[in-house]
mmCIF file of N, CA and C in Angstrom:
data_model
loop_
_atom_site.group_PDB
_atom_site.id
_atom_site.type_symbol
_atom_site.label_atom_id
_atom_site.label_comp_id
_atom_site.label_asym_id
_atom_site.label_seq_id
_atom_site.Cartn_x
_atom_site.Cartn_y
_atom_site.Cartn_z
ATOM 1 N N MET A 1 63.359 129.389 -101.710
ATOM 2 C CA MET A 1 61.958 129.292 -102.355
ATOM 3 C C MET A 1 61.733 127.760 -102.673
ATOM 4 N N THR A 2 60.614 127.304 -102.210
ATOM 5 C CA THR A 2 60.359 125.802 -102.456
ATOM 6 C C THR A 2 60.055 125.541 -103.965
ATOM 7 N N ARG A 3 60.626 124.343 -104.344
ATOM 8 C CA ARG A 3 60.307 124.018 -105.780
ATOM 9 C C ARG A 3 58.742 123.494 -105.912
ATOM 10 N N ARG A 4 57.941 123.837 -106.844
ATOM 11 C CA ARG A 4 56.767 123.254 -107.116
ATOM 12 C C ARG A 4 56.906 122.177 -108.337
ATOM 13 N N ARG A 5 56.275 121.060 -107.930
ATOM 14 C CA ARG A 5 56.377 119.993 -108.967
ATOM 15 C C ARG A 5 54.748 119.694 -109.501
ATOM 16 N N THR A 6 54.595 119.133 -110.512
ATOM 17 C CA THR A 6 53.535 118.687 -110.930
ATOM 18 C C THR A 6 53.084 117.331 -111.197
ATOM 19 N N TYR A 7 52.113 116.729 -110.578
ATOM 20 C CA TYR A 7 51.682 115.347 -110.587
ATOM 21 C C TYR A 7 50.670 115.384 -111.718
ATOM 22 N N THR A 8 50.827 114.477 -112.601
ATOM 23 C CA THR A 8 50.015 114.249 -113.552
ATOM 24 C C THR A 8 49.380 112.767 -113.671
ATOM 25 N N ARG A 9 48.040 112.906 -113.845
ATOM 26 C CA ARG A 9 47.504 111.518 -113.837
ATOM 27 C C ARG A 9 46.342 111.319 -115.249
ATOM 28 N N PRO A 10 46.322 110.336 -115.775
ATOM 29 C CA PRO A 10 45.544 110.308 -116.910
ATOM 30 C C PRO A 10 44.112 109.722 -116.431
ATOM 31 N N CYS A 11 42.942 110.122 -117.209
ATOM 32 C CA CYS A 11 41.737 109.653 -117.029
ATOM 33 C C CYS A 11 41.753 107.993 -117.169
ATOM 34 N N ALA A 12 40.967 107.371 -116.207
ATOM 35 C CA ALA A 12 40.974 105.857 -116.095
ATOM 36 C C ALA A 12 40.143 105.190 -116.999
ATOM 37 N N ALA A 13 39.382 106.043 -117.789
ATOM 38 C CA ALA A 13 38.544 105.371 -118.999
ATOM 39 C C ALA A 13 39.482 104.879 -119.934
ATOM 40 N N ALA A 14 39.142 103.755 -120.669
ATOM 41 C CA ALA A 14 39.993 103.122 -121.579
ATOM 42 C C ALA A 14 39.731 104.162 -122.823
ATOM 43 N N GLY A 15 40.834 104.704 -123.581
ATOM 44 C CA GLY A 15 41.246 105.339 -124.621
ATOM 45 C C GLY A 15 40.983 106.896 -124.575
ATOM 46 N N CYS A 16 40.724 107.272 -123.267
ATOM 47 C CA CYS A 16 40.526 108.546 -122.989
ATOM 48 C C CYS A 16 41.933 109.204 -122.838
ATOM 49 N N ARG A 17 41.999 110.512 -123.407
ATOM 50 C CA ARG A 17 43.471 111.133 -123.489
ATOM 51 C C ARG A 17 43.553 112.352 -122.351
ATOM 52 N N GLU A 18 42.377 112.517 -121.693
ATOM 53 C CA GLU A 18 42.287 113.588 -120.684
ATOM 54 C C GLU A 18 43.329 113.328 -119.602
ATOM 55 N N THR A 19 43.752 114.434 -119.080
ATOM 56 C CA THR A 19 44.801 114.301 -117.769
ATOM 57 C C THR A 19 44.252 115.208 -116.829
ATOM 58 N N SER A 20 44.926 115.066 -115.592
ATOM 59 C CA SER A 20 44.576 116.007 -114.366
ATOM 60 C C SER A 20 46.113 116.365 -113.856
ATOM 61 N N GLN A 21 46.214 117.594 -113.710
ATOM 62 C CA GLN A 21 47.463 118.158 -113.172
ATOM 63 C C GLN A 21 47.294 118.721 -111.810
ATOM 64 N N ILE A 22 48.091 118.331 -110.863
ATOM 65 C CA ILE A 22 47.977 118.792 -109.454
ATOM 66 C C ILE A 22 49.439 119.326 -109.073
ATOM 67 N N GLU A 23 49.698 120.504 -108.884
ATOM 68 C CA GLU A 23 50.832 121.021 -108.266
ATOM 69 C C GLU A 23 51.020 120.749 -106.772
ATOM 70 N N TYR A 24 52.367 120.553 -106.478
ATOM 71 C CA TYR A 24 52.601 120.223 -105.104
ATOM 72 C C TYR A 24 53.980 120.433 -104.717
ATOM 73 N N THR A 25 54.368 120.548 -103.468
ATOM 74 C CA THR A 25 55.684 120.848 -103.080
ATOM 75 C C THR A 25 56.439 119.799 -102.171
ATOM 76 N N ALA A 26 55.686 119.048 -101.688
ATOM 77 C CA ALA A 26 56.124 117.836 -100.921
ATOM 78 C C ALA A 26 55.311 116.701 -101.149
ATOM 79 N N ARG A 27 55.852 115.372 -101.321
ATOM 80 C CA ARG A 27 55.322 114.202 -101.611
ATOM 81 C C ARG A 27 54.095 113.978 -100.621
ATOM 82 N N ARG A 28 54.126 114.449 -99.186
ATOM 83 C CA ARG A 28 53.069 114.230 -98.501
ATOM 84 C C ARG A 28 51.788 115.045 -98.889
ATOM 85 N N ASP A 29 52.001 116.063 -99.813
ATOM 86 C CA ASP A 29 50.802 116.627 -100.226
ATOM 87 C C ASP A 29 49.839 115.892 -101.034
ATOM 88 N N LEU A 30 50.420 114.856 -101.518
ATOM 89 C CA LEU A 30 49.857 113.911 -102.375
ATOM 90 C C LEU A 30 49.178 112.675 -101.726
ATOM 91 N N ASP A 31 49.278 112.572 -100.389
ATOM 92 C CA ASP A 31 48.869 111.552 -99.518
ATOM 93 C C ASP A 31 47.312 111.453 -99.637
ATOM 94 N N THR A 32 46.698 112.414 -99.949
ATOM 95 C CA THR A 32 45.124 112.354 -99.947
ATOM 96 C C THR A 32 44.532 112.338 -101.452
ATOM 97 N N VAL A 33 45.492 112.426 -102.390
ATOM 98 C CA VAL A 33 45.177 112.345 -103.802
ATOM 99 C C VAL A 33 44.936 111.138 -104.281
ATOM 100 N N SER A 34 43.673 110.764 -104.859
ATOM 101 C CA SER A 34 43.529 109.307 -105.403
ATOM 102 C C SER A 34 44.302 109.152 -106.604
ATOM 103 N N PRO A 35 45.064 107.978 -106.778
ATOM 104 C CA PRO A 35 45.847 107.692 -107.961
ATOM 105 C C PRO A 35 45.144 107.392 -109.157
ATOM 106 N N THR A 36 43.828 107.140 -109.106
ATOM 107 C CA THR A 36 42.913 106.850 -110.183
ATOM 108 C C THR A 36 42.027 108.176 -110.394
ATOM 109 N N TRP A 37 41.577 108.575 -111.459
ATOM 110 C CA TRP A 37 40.766 109.747 -111.605
ATOM 111 C C TRP A 37 40.112 109.553 -112.937
ATOM 112 N N ASN A 38 38.806 110.032 -113.035
ATOM 113 C CA ASN A 38 37.941 110.177 -114.187
ATOM 114 C C ASN A 38 37.702 111.593 -114.727
ATOM 115 N N CYS A 39 37.948 111.866 -115.986
ATOM 116 C CA CYS A 39 37.371 113.140 -116.279
ATOM 117 C C CYS A 39 36.115 113.304 -116.235
ATOM 118 N N ARG A 40 35.650 114.582 -116.345
ATOM 119 C CA ARG A 40 34.144 115.059 -116.260
ATOM 120 C C ARG A 40 33.236 114.212 -117.124
ATOM 121 N N LYS A 41 33.845 113.982 -118.237
ATOM 122 C CA LYS A 41 33.059 113.044 -119.296
ATOM 123 C C LYS A 41 32.806 111.698 -118.718
ATOM 124 N N HIS A 42 33.712 111.175 -118.252
ATOM 125 C CA HIS A 42 33.545 109.787 -117.806
ATOM 126 C C HIS A 42 33.226 109.662 -116.370
ATOM 127 N N ASP A 43 33.189 110.890 -115.425
ATOM 128 C CA ASP A 43 32.844 110.653 -114.059
ATOM 129 C C ASP A 43 31.473 110.832 -114.035
ATOM 130 N N LYS A 44 30.730 111.811 -114.896
ATOM 131 C CA LYS A 44 29.244 111.836 -114.752
ATOM 132 C C LYS A 44 28.773 111.987 -116.309
ATOM 133 N N PRO A 45 28.729 110.850 -116.930
ATOM 134 C CA PRO A 45 28.503 110.941 -118.408
ATOM 135 C C PRO A 45 26.995 111.388 -118.732
ATOM 136 N N ASP A 46 26.026 111.152 -117.823
ATOM 137 C CA ASP A 46 24.787 111.545 -117.999
ATOM 138 C C ASP A 46 24.558 113.111 -118.017
ATOM 139 N N GLU A 47 25.511 113.795 -117.332
ATOM 140 C CA GLU A 47 25.577 115.162 -117.238
ATOM 141 C C GLU A 47 26.142 115.967 -118.382
ATOM 142 N N TYR A 48 27.131 115.082 -118.942
ATOM 143 C CA TYR A 48 27.940 115.554 -120.165
ATOM 144 C C TYR A 48 27.280 116.012 -121.418
ATOM 145 N N LEU A 49 27.205 117.251 -121.783
ATOM 146 C CA LEU A 49 26.361 117.552 -123.066
ATOM 147 C C LEU A 49 27.162 117.188 -124.175
ATOM 148 N N SER A 50 26.591 116.662 -125.201
ATOM 149 C CA SER A 50 27.286 116.478 -126.468
ATOM 150 C C SER A 50 26.083 116.392 -127.592
ATOM 151 N N PRO A 51 26.635 116.232 -128.868
ATOM 152 C CA PRO A 51 25.502 115.975 -129.790
ATOM 153 C C PRO A 51 24.434 114.934 -129.596
ATOM 154 N N ALA A 52 24.867 113.860 -128.877
ATOM 155 C CA ALA A 52 24.034 112.911 -128.655
ATOM 156 C C ALA A 52 23.260 112.916 -127.365
ATOM 157 N N ASN A 53 23.702 113.888 -126.520
ATOM 158 C CA ASN A 53 23.042 114.313 -125.414
ATOM 159 C C ASN A 53 22.978 115.737 -125.051
ATOM 160 N N PRO A 54 22.111 116.335 -125.941
ATOM 161 C CA PRO A 54 21.983 117.896 -126.159
ATOM 162 C C PRO A 54 21.323 118.591 -124.906
ATOM 163 N N GLY A 55 20.632 118.028 -123.861
ATOM 164 C CA GLY A 55 20.129 118.826 -122.933
ATOM 165 C C GLY A 55 20.092 118.060 -121.622
ATOM 166 N N GLN A 56 19.968 118.915 -120.568
ATOM 167 C CA GLN A 56 19.979 118.494 -119.198
ATOM 168 C C GLN A 56 19.187 119.324 -118.297
ATOM 169 N N THR A 57 18.366 118.803 -117.483
ATOM 170 C CA THR A 57 17.631 119.503 -116.382
ATOM 171 C C THR A 57 17.956 119.084 -115.098
ATOM 172 N N ALA A 58 18.124 120.012 -114.188
ATOM 173 C CA ALA A 58 18.563 119.766 -112.761
ATOM 174 C C ALA A 58 17.557 120.457 -112.043
ATOM 175 N N VAL A 59 17.153 119.673 -110.738
ATOM 176 C CA VAL A 59 16.066 120.403 -109.917
ATOM 177 C C VAL A 59 16.742 120.619 -108.639
ATOM 178 N N LEU A 60 16.667 121.767 -108.017
ATOM 179 C CA LEU A 60 17.284 121.992 -106.609
ATOM 180 C C LEU A 60 15.972 122.375 -105.743
ATOM 181 N N GLU A 61 16.173 122.055 -104.553
ATOM 182 C CA GLU A 61 15.012 122.337 -103.672
ATOM 183 C C GLU A 61 15.669 123.088 -102.454
ATOM 184 N N LEU A 62 14.819 123.969 -101.989
ATOM 185 C CA LEU A 62 15.329 124.902 -100.796
ATOM 186 C C LEU A 62 14.895 124.026 -99.572
ATOM 187 N N HIS A 63 15.880 123.821 -98.689
ATOM 188 C CA HIS A 63 15.733 123.156 -97.448
ATOM 189 C C HIS A 63 16.303 123.898 -96.291
ATOM 190 N N PRO A 64 15.337 123.772 -95.239
ATOM 191 C CA PRO A 64 15.856 124.693 -93.885
ATOM 192 C C PRO A 64 16.880 123.729 -93.289
ATOM 193 N N LYS A 65 17.912 124.524 -92.730
ATOM 194 C CA LYS A 65 18.952 123.931 -91.886
ATOM 195 C C LYS A 65 18.982 124.405 -90.494
ATOM 196 N N TYR A 66 19.008 123.338 -89.520
ATOM 197 C CA TYR A 66 18.892 123.745 -88.104
ATOM 198 C C TYR A 66 20.177 123.383 -87.410
ATOM 199 N N ARG A 67 20.528 124.028 -86.208
ATOM 200 C CA ARG A 67 21.584 123.627 -85.447
ATOM 201 C C ARG A 67 21.002 123.628 -83.962
ATOM 202 N N THR A 68 21.650 122.906 -83.169
ATOM 203 C CA THR A 68 21.268 122.932 -81.713
ATOM 204 C C THR A 68 22.132 123.870 -80.732
ATOM 205 N N ASP A 69 21.116 124.747 -80.003
ATOM 206 C CA ASP A 69 21.969 125.819 -79.230
ATOM 207 C C ASP A 69 22.312 125.220 -78.049
ATOM 208 N N MET A 70 23.060 125.902 -77.132
ATOM 209 C CA MET A 70 23.610 125.559 -76.063
ATOM 210 C C MET A 70 22.509 124.932 -74.824
ATOM 211 N N HIS A 71 21.173 125.390 -75.115
ATOM 212 C CA HIS A 71 20.066 125.005 -74.368
ATOM 213 C C HIS A 71 19.352 123.911 -74.846
ATOM 214 N N GLY A 72 19.916 123.229 -76.007
ATOM 215 C CA GLY A 72 19.294 121.834 -76.410
ATOM 216 C C GLY A 72 18.263 122.293 -77.280
ATOM 217 N N GLN A 73 17.911 123.547 -77.632
ATOM 218 C CA GLN A 73 16.877 123.834 -78.610
ATOM 219 C C GLN A 73 17.309 124.071 -80.166
ATOM 220 N N SER A 74 16.489 123.619 -80.910
ATOM 221 C CA SER A 74 16.773 123.897 -82.533
ATOM 222 C C SER A 74 16.665 125.295 -82.868
ATOM 223 N N VAL A 75 17.617 125.867 -83.619
ATOM 224 C CA VAL A 75 17.778 127.118 -84.094
ATOM 225 C C VAL A 75 17.782 126.945 -85.582
ATOM 226 N N LEU A 76 17.114 127.912 -86.268
ATOM 227 C CA LEU A 76 17.061 127.854 -87.722
ATOM 228 C C LEU A 76 18.571 128.552 -88.132
ATOM 229 N N LEU A 77 19.312 128.034 -88.968
ATOM 230 C CA LEU A 77 20.573 128.584 -89.475
ATOM 231 C C LEU A 77 20.252 129.336 -90.730
ATOM 232 N N GLY A 78 19.247 128.780 -91.552
ATOM 233 C CA GLY A 78 18.954 129.460 -92.719
ATOM 234 C C GLY A 78 18.399 128.461 -93.707
ATOM 235 N N ASN A 79 18.209 128.750 -94.972
ATOM 236 C CA ASN A 79 17.736 127.878 -96.101
ATOM 237 C C ASN A 79 18.864 127.824 -96.992
ATOM 238 N N TYR A 80 18.875 126.474 -97.489
ATOM 239 C CA TYR A 80 19.949 126.407 -98.553
ATOM 240 C C TYR A 80 19.431 125.457 -99.550
ATOM 241 N N TRP A 81 20.102 125.717 -100.823
ATOM 242 C CA TRP A 81 19.549 124.853 -102.051
ATOM 243 C C TRP A 81 20.366 123.539 -101.905
ATOM 244 N N GLY A 82 19.631 122.450 -102.398
ATOM 245 C CA GLY A 82 20.230 121.178 -102.517
ATOM 246 C C GLY A 82 19.562 120.281 -103.349
ATOM 247 N N PRO A 83 20.019 118.944 -103.447
ATOM 248 C CA PRO A 83 19.248 118.194 -104.485
ATOM 249 C C PRO A 83 17.641 117.950 -103.815
ATOM 250 N N GLU A 84 16.893 117.755 -104.774
ATOM 251 C CA GLU A 84 15.509 117.604 -104.284
ATOM 252 C C GLU A 84 15.435 116.240 -103.544
ATOM 253 N N GLY A 85 14.700 116.468 -102.356
ATOM 254 C CA GLY A 85 14.443 115.308 -101.503
ATOM 255 C C GLY A 85 15.622 114.931 -100.721
ATOM 256 N N GLU A 86 16.793 115.553 -100.509
ATOM 257 C CA GLU A 86 17.931 115.217 -99.861
ATOM 258 C C GLU A 86 18.395 116.499 -99.090
ATOM 259 N N PRO A 87 17.587 116.581 -98.119
ATOM 260 C CA PRO A 87 18.143 117.915 -97.073
ATOM 261 C C PRO A 87 19.537 117.975 -96.525
ATOM 262 N N ASP A 88 20.065 116.685 -96.309
ATOM 263 C CA ASP A 88 21.361 116.651 -95.831
ATOM 264 C C ASP A 88 22.519 117.134 -96.793
ATOM 265 N N LYS A 89 22.147 117.089 -98.062
ATOM 266 C CA LYS A 89 23.024 117.487 -99.058
ATOM 267 C C LYS A 89 22.908 118.973 -99.576
ATOM 268 N N ALA A 90 22.224 119.817 -98.745
ATOM 269 C CA ALA A 90 21.828 121.196 -99.182
ATOM 270 C C ALA A 90 22.825 122.060 -98.500
ATOM 271 N N HIS A 91 23.657 122.891 -99.214
ATOM 272 C CA HIS A 91 24.838 123.578 -98.640
ATOM 273 C C HIS A 91 25.088 124.887 -99.191
ATOM 274 N N HIS A 92 24.239 125.242 -100.320
ATOM 275 C CA HIS A 92 24.425 126.499 -100.890
ATOM 276 C C HIS A 92 23.470 127.487 -100.747
ATOM 277 N N GLY A 93 23.912 128.636 -100.082
ATOM 278 C CA GLY A 93 22.612 129.833 -99.989
ATOM 279 C C GLY A 93 22.386 130.499 -101.390
ATOM 280 N N ILE A 94 23.372 130.621 -102.115
ATOM 281 C CA ILE A 94 23.056 131.189 -103.479
ATOM 282 C C ILE A 94 23.580 130.147 -104.416
ATOM 283 N N VAL A 95 22.778 130.052 -105.700
ATOM 284 C CA VAL A 95 23.122 129.228 -106.726
ATOM 285 C C VAL A 95 23.005 130.336 -107.825
ATOM 286 N N SER A 96 24.042 130.041 -108.824
ATOM 287 C CA SER A 96 24.016 130.996 -109.957
ATOM 288 C C SER A 96 24.547 130.241 -111.346
ATOM 289 N N GLY A 97 24.260 130.860 -112.367
ATOM 290 C CA GLY A 97 24.778 130.378 -113.621
ATOM 291 C C GLY A 97 24.543 131.492 -114.648
ATOM 292 N N PRO A 98 24.881 131.134 -115.817
ATOM 293 C CA PRO A 98 24.633 132.187 -116.920
ATOM 294 C C PRO A 98 23.195 132.624 -116.909
ATOM 295 N N GLY A 99 22.864 133.966 -116.547
ATOM 296 C CA GLY A 99 21.468 134.312 -116.723
ATOM 297 C C GLY A 99 20.535 134.189 -115.448
ATOM 298 N N PHE A 100 21.015 133.713 -114.263
ATOM 299 C CA PHE A 100 20.271 133.544 -113.193
ATOM 300 C C PHE A 100 21.148 133.648 -111.949
ATOM 301 N N TRP A 101 20.392 134.159 -110.888
ATOM 302 C CA TRP A 101 21.100 134.186 -109.526
ATOM 303 C C TRP A 101 19.911 133.970 -108.485
ATOM 304 N N ALA A 102 20.158 132.987 -107.733
ATOM 305 C CA ALA A 102 18.988 132.681 -106.832
ATOM 306 C C ALA A 102 19.527 132.662 -105.303
ATOM 307 N N ASP A 103 19.070 133.613 -104.609
ATOM 308 C CA ASP A 103 19.380 133.754 -103.134
ATOM 309 C C ASP A 103 18.394 133.139 -102.405
ATOM 310 N N ALA A 104 18.839 132.104 -101.592
ATOM 311 C CA ALA A 104 17.820 131.331 -100.559
ATOM 312 C C ALA A 104 17.100 132.295 -99.684
ATOM 313 N N LYS A 105 17.580 133.276 -99.282
ATOM 314 C CA LYS A 105 17.086 134.124 -98.370
ATOM 315 C C LYS A 105 15.654 134.751 -98.827
ATOM 316 N N ASN A 106 15.502 134.759 -100.298
ATOM 317 C CA ASN A 106 14.249 135.373 -100.808
ATOM 318 C C ASN A 106 13.260 134.336 -101.042
ATOM 319 N N PHE A 107 13.256 133.192 -100.646
ATOM 320 C CA PHE A 107 12.237 132.192 -100.894
ATOM 321 C C PHE A 107 11.958 131.336 -99.772
ATOM 322 N N PRO A 108 10.803 130.770 -99.622
ATOM 323 C CA PRO A 108 10.408 129.936 -98.611
ATOM 324 C C PRO A 108 10.776 128.388 -98.789
ATOM 325 N N PRO A 109 11.057 127.768 -97.578
ATOM 326 C CA PRO A 109 11.460 126.264 -97.777
ATOM 327 C C PRO A 109 10.529 125.527 -98.798
ATOM 328 N N GLY A 110 11.110 124.480 -99.418
ATOM 329 C CA GLY A 110 10.113 123.810 -100.386
ATOM 330 C C GLY A 110 10.125 124.317 -101.749
ATOM 331 N N THR A 111 10.814 125.639 -101.880
ATOM 332 C CA THR A 111 10.779 126.217 -103.486
ATOM 333 C C THR A 111 11.826 125.285 -104.180
ATOM 334 N N ARG A 112 11.236 125.063 -105.392
ATOM 335 C CA ARG A 112 12.069 124.349 -106.372
ATOM 336 C C ARG A 112 12.750 125.132 -107.307
ATOM 337 N N LEU A 113 13.928 124.969 -107.822
ATOM 338 C CA LEU A 113 14.537 125.638 -108.698
ATOM 339 C C LEU A 113 14.948 124.661 -109.891
ATOM 340 N N THR A 114 14.530 124.877 -111.077
ATOM 341 C CA THR A 114 14.660 123.938 -112.243
ATOM 342 C C THR A 114 15.689 124.576 -113.062
ATOM 343 N N VAL A 115 16.671 124.107 -113.461
ATOM 344 C CA VAL A 115 17.776 124.678 -114.410
ATOM 345 C C VAL A 115 17.863 123.792 -115.508
ATOM 346 N N THR A 116 17.673 124.270 -116.676
ATOM 347 C CA THR A 116 17.754 123.515 -118.058
ATOM 348 C C THR A 116 18.942 124.001 -118.966
ATOM 349 N N ALA A 117 19.593 123.195 -119.318
ATOM 350 C CA ALA A 117 20.635 123.565 -120.480
ATOM 351 C C ALA A 117 20.349 122.726 -121.656
ATOM 352 N N THR A 118 20.407 123.563 -122.705
ATOM 353 C CA THR A 118 20.082 122.800 -124.180
ATOM 354 C C THR A 118 21.001 123.516 -125.086
ATOM 355 N N VAL A 119 21.696 122.313 -125.785
ATOM 356 C CA VAL A 119 22.597 122.742 -126.834
ATOM 357 C C VAL A 119 21.979 122.675 -128.185
ATOM 358 N N GLU A 120 21.925 123.786 -128.910
ATOM 359 C CA GLU A 120 21.238 123.758 -130.273
ATOM 360 C C GLU A 120 22.372 123.753 -131.318
ATOM 361 N N LEU A 121 22.473 122.784 -132.013
ATOM 362 C CA LEU A 121 23.325 122.549 -133.166
ATOM 363 C C LEU A 121 22.837 123.259 -134.255
ATOM 364 N N PRO A 122 23.836 123.785 -135.186
ATOM 365 C CA PRO A 122 23.570 124.638 -136.383
ATOM 366 C C PRO A 122 22.903 123.438 -137.479
ATOM 367 N N PRO A 123 22.084 124.008 -138.195
ATOM 368 C CA PRO A 123 21.661 122.830 -139.438
ATOM 369 C C PRO A 123 22.839 122.371 -139.990
ATOM 370 N N ALA A 124 22.580 121.071 -140.445
ATOM 371 C CA ALA A 124 23.691 120.398 -141.098
ATOM 372 C C ALA A 124 23.734 120.814 -142.591
ATOM 373 N N PRO A 125 24.835 120.929 -143.173
ATOM 374 C CA PRO A 125 24.984 121.495 -144.443
ATOM 375 C C PRO A 125 24.437 120.580 -145.608
#
């Protein structure tokens, strides 16, 4: 049986104590792993919810995706959710989260899905 090892790397942000752990069996498994890493809080600080940033809104748009068939004609593959105005980054047919599930098959292209997350802090004592 092959021995599994763990490669641990700290967040590259100064003072952060978060770590990433990656299991591997051979050193070559780590060839594509970046030696530097940022935790979620430091990788996308605008998306990280905190008392100072209690809410975020994200908008996804439904984009049609096409492929070219063997006769050179464009054929609709389907509709996919992606960032607003960026059809090349649309890759998900279904998006979901707590309390919602949106299947792209049920909506026409150009549909916008707005998801809002808000943290409500308890009253201060």
